[in-house]
Amino acid sequence: MRYHFGHVDALLDARIPASPLVPRLAPMIDSSDKPLVVAISSRALFDLDSTHQIYEERGLQAYMDYQREREDEVLQPGVAFPLVTKLLALNDDEMDHPGVEVLLLSRNSADTGLRIFNSIEHHGLKIERAVFTNGASPANYIEPVGADLFLSANAEDVRKVLMAGYAAATILPQATRENRSGQLRIAFDGDAVIFSDEAERVYKTQGLEAFSSSEREAAMTPLRAGPFKAVLEAIHRIQSAYPADETPVRTALVTARSAPAHKRVIMTLRAWGIRIDESMFLGGRDKATFLRAFGADIFFDDQALHCESASQVIATGHVPHGVANEPASSGPDEASADEAGDDGRDDGNDDGAGTPS
């Protein structure tokens, strides 16, 4: 069986029900030739803020009429548009790698989605597959379409996809800066994103001293997989087709961890056989300035506080997964392990919910 993430041993009995902390199983497939498949909502791909406002203020029928009347008007790029163009550009070289597929997974109907497809064609995006759910959650279609990653402006849809055991992120709307380098650069947080939230739970429930001690003692024990491990593996398969100094994709781990908690991260990636080009153990420093220096096209983090800061300078995806996104409890400290050494606190999630997306 293929496990998207989580504790493998705990899932050997298929009778165990799925939960936010115990993701579902998926049939094993040979992933060596599988492309990276990214499902994206229309509001993440295009700038639909004004049309979404019509839906919220005037209702569904007004929204439908508006889209039909303007179906020949080209939509402007949204926050994730530059990322999509760089992902699709990876298919244009002659290197032997699995490639990338981007597909549209939208709450629009096919009727209102015609404007979106017209805009895709106008911008020259090679997006051929689409699922229009007409207001229903797209989460049920992640497995059938074979997606490794779901990007959306609807936080509730993102949570449901994460619950199903797949990588997903809520694209935040604030970013305006675009990395104009030809190289695709993707940055990831560690705990609850690439890795499980097991270490964060120690920090949350027992405090910094217990966390540091636990990570030191477990330094040689790999962390369990988080929701974005499969995404990182797919990127690694693409990178492996190129000489290390000529790859069109560059990755970075940007974490608030610091020594001695760094060693377990390094040993985990080594055990997985996954390449990370740059690693930043920031000890609680603000991530935004480092992400800007790295030139990230997108950054994925589970902490709303870090996402809000990063989204001012780069495209950012909030990953509402793990202990930091659960209701506050009475632990010794409400901060997370990924904020060790920082006085900042997580202040909740961005919802951004809405029907057409």
PDB file of C-alpha atoms in Angstrom, residues 80-263:
ATOM      1  CA  ALA A  80      -0.348  31.158  -8.426  1.00  0.00           C
ATOM      2  CA  PHE A  81      -0.219  31.956 -12.168  1.00  0.00           C
ATOM      3  CA  PRO A  82       3.591  32.496 -12.315  1.00  0.00           C
ATOM      4  CA  LEU A  83       4.118  29.211 -10.454  1.00  0.00           C
ATOM      5  CA  VAL A  84       1.922  27.364 -12.958  1.00  0.00           C
ATOM      6  CA  THR A  85       3.742  28.821 -15.968  1.00  0.00           C
ATOM      7  CA  LYS A  86       7.101  27.698 -14.570  1.00  0.00           C
ATOM      8  CA  LEU A  87       5.778  24.249 -13.705  1.00  0.00           C
ATOM      9  CA  LEU A  88       4.420  23.738 -17.219  1.00  0.00           C
ATOM     10  CA  ALA A  89       7.642  25.050 -18.757  1.00  0.00           C
ATOM     11  CA  LEU A  90       9.440  22.021 -17.292  1.00  0.00           C
ATOM     12  CA  ASN A  91       7.706  19.933 -19.967  1.00  0.00           C
ATOM     13  CA  ASP A  92       9.296  21.913 -22.795  1.00  0.00           C
ATOM     14  CA  ASP A  93      12.856  20.626 -22.511  1.00  0.00           C
ATOM     15  CA  GLU A  94      14.111  17.330 -23.899  1.00  0.00           C
ATOM     16  CA  MET A  95      15.271  15.858 -20.612  1.00  0.00           C
ATOM     17  CA  ASP A  96      14.090  12.431 -19.533  1.00  0.00           C
ATOM     18  CA  HIS A  97      11.964  13.165 -16.478  1.00  0.00           C
ATOM     19  CA  PRO A  98       8.312  12.513 -15.536  1.00  0.00           C
ATOM     20  CA  GLY A  99       7.213  16.108 -16.129  1.00  0.00           C
ATOM     21  CA  VAL A 100       4.332  18.100 -14.687  1.00  0.00           C
ATOM     22  CA  GLU A 101       0.608  18.175 -15.306  1.00  0.00           C
ATOM     23  CA  VAL A 102      -1.603  21.014 -14.113  1.00  0.00           C
ATOM     24  CA  LEU A 103      -5.360  20.540 -14.108  1.00  0.00           C
ATOM     25  CA  LEU A 104      -8.268  22.762 -13.117  1.00  0.00           C
ATOM     26  CA  LEU A 105     -10.386  21.685 -10.141  1.00  0.00           C
ATOM     27  CA  SER A 106     -13.066  24.307  -9.647  1.00  0.00           C
ATOM     28  CA  ARG A 107     -16.310  24.926  -7.772  1.00  0.00           C
ATOM     29  CA  ASN A 108     -17.636  26.675 -10.879  1.00  0.00           C
ATOM     30  CA  SER A 109     -20.055  24.963 -13.226  1.00  0.00           C
ATOM     31  CA  ALA A 110     -18.908  24.155 -16.750  1.00  0.00           C
ATOM     32  CA  ASP A 111     -21.134  27.019 -17.910  1.00  0.00           C
ATOM     33  CA  THR A 112     -19.504  29.692 -15.749  1.00  0.00           C
ATOM     34  CA  GLY A 113     -16.157  27.975 -16.222  1.00  0.00           C
ATOM     35  CA  LEU A 114     -16.137  28.741 -19.944  1.00  0.00           C
ATOM     36  CA  ARG A 115     -14.573  32.136 -19.217  1.00  0.00           C
ATOM     37  CA  ILE A 116     -11.822  30.374 -17.280  1.00  0.00           C
ATOM     38  CA  PHE A 117     -11.050  27.979 -20.131  1.00  0.00           C
ATOM     39  CA  ASN A 118     -11.077  30.878 -22.591  1.00  0.00           C
ATOM     40  CA  SER A 119      -8.528  32.661 -20.401  1.00  0.00           C
ATOM     41  CA  ILE A 120      -6.387  29.521 -20.134  1.00  0.00           C
ATOM     42  CA  GLU A 121      -6.319  29.332 -23.930  1.00  0.00           C
ATOM     43  CA  HIS A 122      -5.532  33.046 -24.273  1.00  0.00           C
ATOM     44  CA  HIS A 123      -2.549  32.812 -21.908  1.00  0.00           C
ATOM     45  CA  GLY A 124      -1.239  29.728 -23.704  1.00  0.00           C
ATOM     46  CA  LEU A 125      -1.365  27.453 -20.669  1.00  0.00           C
ATOM     47  CA  LYS A 126      -1.240  23.749 -21.478  1.00  0.00           C
ATOM     48  CA  ILE A 127      -4.058  22.790 -19.135  1.00  0.00           C
ATOM     49  CA  GLU A 128      -6.286  20.158 -20.695  1.00  0.00           C
ATOM     50  CA  ARG A 129      -8.117  18.403 -17.856  1.00  0.00           C
ATOM     51  CA  ALA A 130     -10.748  20.068 -15.677  1.00  0.00           C
ATOM     52  CA  VAL A 131     -13.373  19.120 -13.114  1.00  0.00           C
ATOM     53  CA  PHE A 132     -16.185  21.611 -12.431  1.00  0.00           C
ATOM     54  CA  THR A 133     -18.138  20.671  -9.296  1.00  0.00           C
ATOM     55  CA  ASN A 134     -20.849  23.376  -9.459  1.00  0.00           C
ATOM     56  CA  GLY A 135     -20.508  24.382  -5.801  1.00  0.00           C
ATOM     57  CA  ALA A 136     -19.581  20.995  -4.332  1.00  0.00           C
ATOM     58  CA  SER A 137     -16.261  20.465  -2.591  1.00  0.00           C
ATOM     59  CA  PRO A 138     -13.504  19.332  -4.982  1.00  0.00           C
ATOM     60  CA  ALA A 139     -11.967  17.144  -2.249  1.00  0.00           C
ATOM     61  CA  ASN A 140     -13.665  13.958  -3.452  1.00  0.00           C
ATOM     62  CA  TYR A 141     -11.954  14.267  -6.844  1.00  0.00           C
ATOM     63  CA  ILE A 142      -8.344  14.566  -5.697  1.00  0.00           C
ATOM     64  CA  GLU A 143      -7.716  10.821  -5.820  1.00  0.00           C
ATOM     65  CA  PRO A 144      -9.530  10.163  -9.141  1.00  0.00           C
ATOM     66  CA  VAL A 145      -7.574  12.894 -10.926  1.00  0.00           C
ATOM     67  CA  GLY A 146      -4.306  11.594  -9.456  1.00  0.00           C
ATOM     68  CA  ALA A 147      -3.274  14.911  -7.926  1.00  0.00           C
ATOM     69  CA  ASP A 148      -0.205  15.207  -5.714  1.00  0.00           C
ATOM     70  CA  LEU A 149      -0.995  18.794  -4.711  1.00  0.00           C
ATOM     71  CA  PHE A 150      -4.114  20.950  -4.509  1.00  0.00           C
ATOM     72  CA  LEU A 151      -3.890  24.761  -4.507  1.00  0.00           C
ATOM     73  CA  SER A 152      -7.016  26.770  -3.750  1.00  0.00           C
ATOM     74  CA  ALA A 153      -8.279  30.032  -2.297  1.00  0.00           C
ATOM     75  CA  ASN A 154     -10.886  28.069  -0.323  1.00  0.00           C
ATOM     76  CA  ALA A 155      -9.440  27.052   3.038  1.00  0.00           C
ATOM     77  CA  GLU A 156     -12.206  24.576   3.857  1.00  0.00           C
ATOM     78  CA  ASP A 157     -11.595  22.658   0.621  1.00  0.00           C
ATOM     79  CA  VAL A 158      -7.885  22.624   1.433  1.00  0.00           C
ATOM     80  CA  ARG A 159      -8.536  21.184   4.903  1.00  0.00           C
ATOM     81  CA  LYS A 160     -10.682  18.402   3.447  1.00  0.00           C
ATOM     82  CA  VAL A 161      -7.964  17.454   0.964  1.00  0.00           C
ATOM     83  CA  LEU A 162      -5.374  17.352   3.745  1.00  0.00           C
ATOM     84  CA  MET A 163      -7.723  15.197   5.804  1.00  0.00           C
ATOM     85  CA  ALA A 164      -7.900  12.775   2.863  1.00  0.00           C
ATOM     86  CA  GLY A 165      -4.117  12.403   2.971  1.00  0.00           C
ATOM     87  CA  TYR A 166      -2.954  14.657   0.147  1.00  0.00           C
ATOM     88  CA  ALA A 167      -0.867  17.823   0.042  1.00  0.00           C
ATOM     89  CA  ALA A 168      -2.879  21.038  -0.170  1.00  0.00           C
ATOM     90  CA  ALA A 169      -2.466  24.721   0.587  1.00  0.00           C
ATOM     91  CA  THR A 170      -4.600  27.837   0.765  1.00  0.00           C
ATOM     92  CA  ILE A 171      -3.149  30.460  -1.562  1.00  0.00           C
ATOM     93  CA  LEU A 172      -3.062  33.787   0.253  1.00  0.00           C
ATOM     94  CA  PRO A 173      -4.084  36.876  -1.712  1.00  0.00           C
ATOM     95  CA  GLN A 174      -1.608  39.514  -0.572  1.00  0.00           C
ATOM     96  CA  ALA A 175       1.468  38.719  -2.646  1.00  0.00           C
ATOM     97  CA  THR A 176       2.247  41.046  -5.553  1.00  0.00           C
ATOM     98  CA  ARG A 177       5.963  40.398  -6.108  1.00  0.00           C
ATOM     99  CA  GLU A 178       6.957  37.960  -8.850  1.00  0.00           C
ATOM    100  CA  ASN A 179      10.270  36.150  -9.118  1.00  0.00           C
ATOM    101  CA  ARG A 180      11.296  36.802 -12.719  1.00  0.00           C
ATOM    102  CA  SER A 181      14.157  34.308 -12.711  1.00  0.00           C
ATOM    103  CA  GLY A 182      13.754  31.476 -15.183  1.00  0.00           C
ATOM    104  CA  GLN A 183      14.461  28.924 -12.456  1.00  0.00           C
ATOM    105  CA  LEU A 184      11.519  27.542 -10.461  1.00  0.00           C
ATOM    106  CA  ARG A 185      12.187  28.024  -6.750  1.00  0.00           C
ATOM    107  CA  ILE A 186       9.987  26.369  -4.117  1.00  0.00           C
ATOM    108  CA  ALA A 187      10.432  26.757  -0.355  1.00  0.00           C
ATOM    109  CA  PHE A 188       8.960  24.521   2.331  1.00  0.00           C
ATOM    110  CA  ASP A 189       8.591  24.699   6.073  1.00  0.00           C
ATOM    111  CA  GLY A 190       9.565  21.494   7.891  1.00  0.00           C
ATOM    112  CA  ASP A 191       7.315  20.387  10.750  1.00  0.00           C
ATOM    113  CA  ALA A 192       3.707  19.579   9.716  1.00  0.00           C
ATOM    114  CA  VAL A 193       4.568  20.259   6.045  1.00  0.00           C
ATOM    115  CA  ILE A 194       7.424  18.031   4.822  1.00  0.00           C
ATOM    116  CA  PHE A 195       7.543  16.162   8.126  1.00  0.00           C
ATOM    117  CA  SER A 196       4.799  15.092  10.502  1.00  0.00           C
ATOM    118  CA  ASP A 197       3.845  17.275  13.467  1.00  0.00           C
ATOM    119  CA  GLU A 198       5.182  14.764  16.022  1.00  0.00           C
ATOM    120  CA  ALA A 199       7.950  17.094  17.203  1.00  0.00           C
ATOM    121  CA  GLU A 200       5.612  20.079  17.337  1.00  0.00           C
ATOM    122  CA  ARG A 201       3.277  18.112  19.570  1.00  0.00           C
ATOM    123  CA  VAL A 202       6.063  17.590  22.083  1.00  0.00           C
ATOM    124  CA  TYR A 203       6.772  21.312  22.048  1.00  0.00           C
ATOM    125  CA  LYS A 204       3.099  22.220  22.299  1.00  0.00           C
ATOM    126  CA  THR A 205       2.324  19.904  25.201  1.00  0.00           C
ATOM    127  CA  GLN A 206       5.621  19.800  27.108  1.00  0.00           C
ATOM    128  CA  GLY A 207       7.503  22.973  26.226  1.00  0.00           C
ATOM    129  CA  LEU A 208      10.813  23.989  24.653  1.00  0.00           C
ATOM    130  CA  GLU A 209      13.126  22.124  27.033  1.00  0.00           C
ATOM    131  CA  ALA A 210      11.326  18.819  26.476  1.00  0.00           C
ATOM    132  CA  PHE A 211      11.286  19.436  22.724  1.00  0.00           C
ATOM    133  CA  SER A 212      15.030  20.103  22.578  1.00  0.00           C
ATOM    134  CA  SER A 213      15.769  17.041  24.696  1.00  0.00           C
ATOM    135  CA  SER A 214      13.467  14.845  22.627  1.00  0.00           C
ATOM    136  CA  GLU A 215      14.958  15.956  19.311  1.00  0.00           C
ATOM    137  CA  ARG A 216      18.488  15.462  20.594  1.00  0.00           C
ATOM    138  CA  GLU A 217      17.701  11.917  21.752  1.00  0.00           C
ATOM    139  CA  ALA A 218      15.848  11.073  18.517  1.00  0.00           C
ATOM    140  CA  ALA A 219      18.390  12.687  16.185  1.00  0.00           C
ATOM    141  CA  MET A 220      19.076   9.415  14.368  1.00  0.00           C
ATOM    142  CA  THR A 221      15.395   8.422  14.156  1.00  0.00           C
ATOM    143  CA  PRO A 222      13.766   9.745  10.961  1.00  0.00           C
ATOM    144  CA  LEU A 223      10.700  11.907  11.381  1.00  0.00           C
ATOM    145  CA  ARG A 224       7.479  10.529   9.952  1.00  0.00           C
ATOM    146  CA  ALA A 225       6.287  11.900   6.642  1.00  0.00           C
ATOM    147  CA  GLY A 226       4.176  15.040   6.399  1.00  0.00           C
ATOM    148  CA  PRO A 227       1.659  15.879   3.676  1.00  0.00           C
ATOM    149  CA  PHE A 228       4.229  17.440   1.319  1.00  0.00           C
ATOM    150  CA  LYS A 229       6.727  14.575   1.290  1.00  0.00           C
ATOM    151  CA  ALA A 230       5.159  13.152  -1.901  1.00  0.00           C
ATOM    152  CA  VAL A 231       5.402  16.570  -3.571  1.00  0.00           C
ATOM    153  CA  LEU A 232       9.064  16.861  -2.629  1.00  0.00           C
ATOM    154  CA  GLU A 233       9.680  13.337  -3.956  1.00  0.00           C
ATOM    155  CA  ALA A 234       8.063  14.246  -7.285  1.00  0.00           C
ATOM    156  CA  ILE A 235      10.222  17.367  -7.553  1.00  0.00           C
ATOM    157  CA  HIS A 236      13.281  15.280  -6.699  1.00  0.00           C
ATOM    158  CA  ARG A 237      12.494  12.901  -9.587  1.00  0.00           C
ATOM    159  CA  ILE A 238      12.461  15.848 -11.971  1.00  0.00           C
ATOM    160  CA  GLN A 239      15.658  17.334 -10.539  1.00  0.00           C
ATOM    161  CA  SER A 240      17.451  13.996 -10.864  1.00  0.00           C
ATOM    162  CA  ALA A 241      17.310  14.264 -14.657  1.00  0.00           C
ATOM    163  CA  TYR A 242      19.681  17.256 -14.603  1.00  0.00           C
ATOM    164  CA  PRO A 243      23.221  17.884 -13.427  1.00  0.00           C
ATOM    165  CA  ALA A 244      23.026  19.385  -9.940  1.00  0.00           C
ATOM    166  CA  ASP A 245      24.291  22.750 -11.153  1.00  0.00           C
ATOM    167  CA  GLU A 246      21.922  22.938 -14.149  1.00  0.00           C
ATOM    168  CA  THR A 247      18.532  21.995 -12.701  1.00  0.00           C
ATOM    169  CA  PRO A 248      15.609  24.297 -13.560  1.00  0.00           C
ATOM    170  CA  VAL A 249      14.103  23.619 -10.116  1.00  0.00           C
ATOM    171  CA  ARG A 250      15.636  24.665  -6.797  1.00  0.00           C
ATOM    172  CA  THR A 251      14.197  23.823  -3.382  1.00  0.00           C
ATOM    173  CA  ALA A 252      14.716  25.221   0.090  1.00  0.00           C
ATOM    174  CA  LEU A 253      13.821  24.161   3.604  1.00  0.00           C
ATOM    175  CA  VAL A 254      13.048  27.269   5.641  1.00  0.00           C
ATOM    176  CA  THR A 255      12.439  26.372   9.264  1.00  0.00           C
ATOM    177  CA  ALA A 256      12.527  28.135  12.606  1.00  0.00           C
ATOM    178  CA  ARG A 257      14.340  25.141  14.066  1.00  0.00           C
ATOM    179  CA  SER A 258      17.915  25.625  15.211  1.00  0.00           C
ATOM    180  CA  ALA A 259      20.618  23.506  16.856  1.00  0.00           C
ATOM    181  CA  PRO A 260      20.296  20.929  18.306  1.00  0.00           C
ATOM    182  CA  ALA A 261      16.990  20.245  16.519  1.00  0.00           C
ATOM    183  CA  HIS A 262      18.605  20.565  13.077  1.00  0.00           C
ATOM    184  CA  LYS A 263      20.302  17.152  13.080  1.00  0.00           C
TER     185      LYS A 263
END
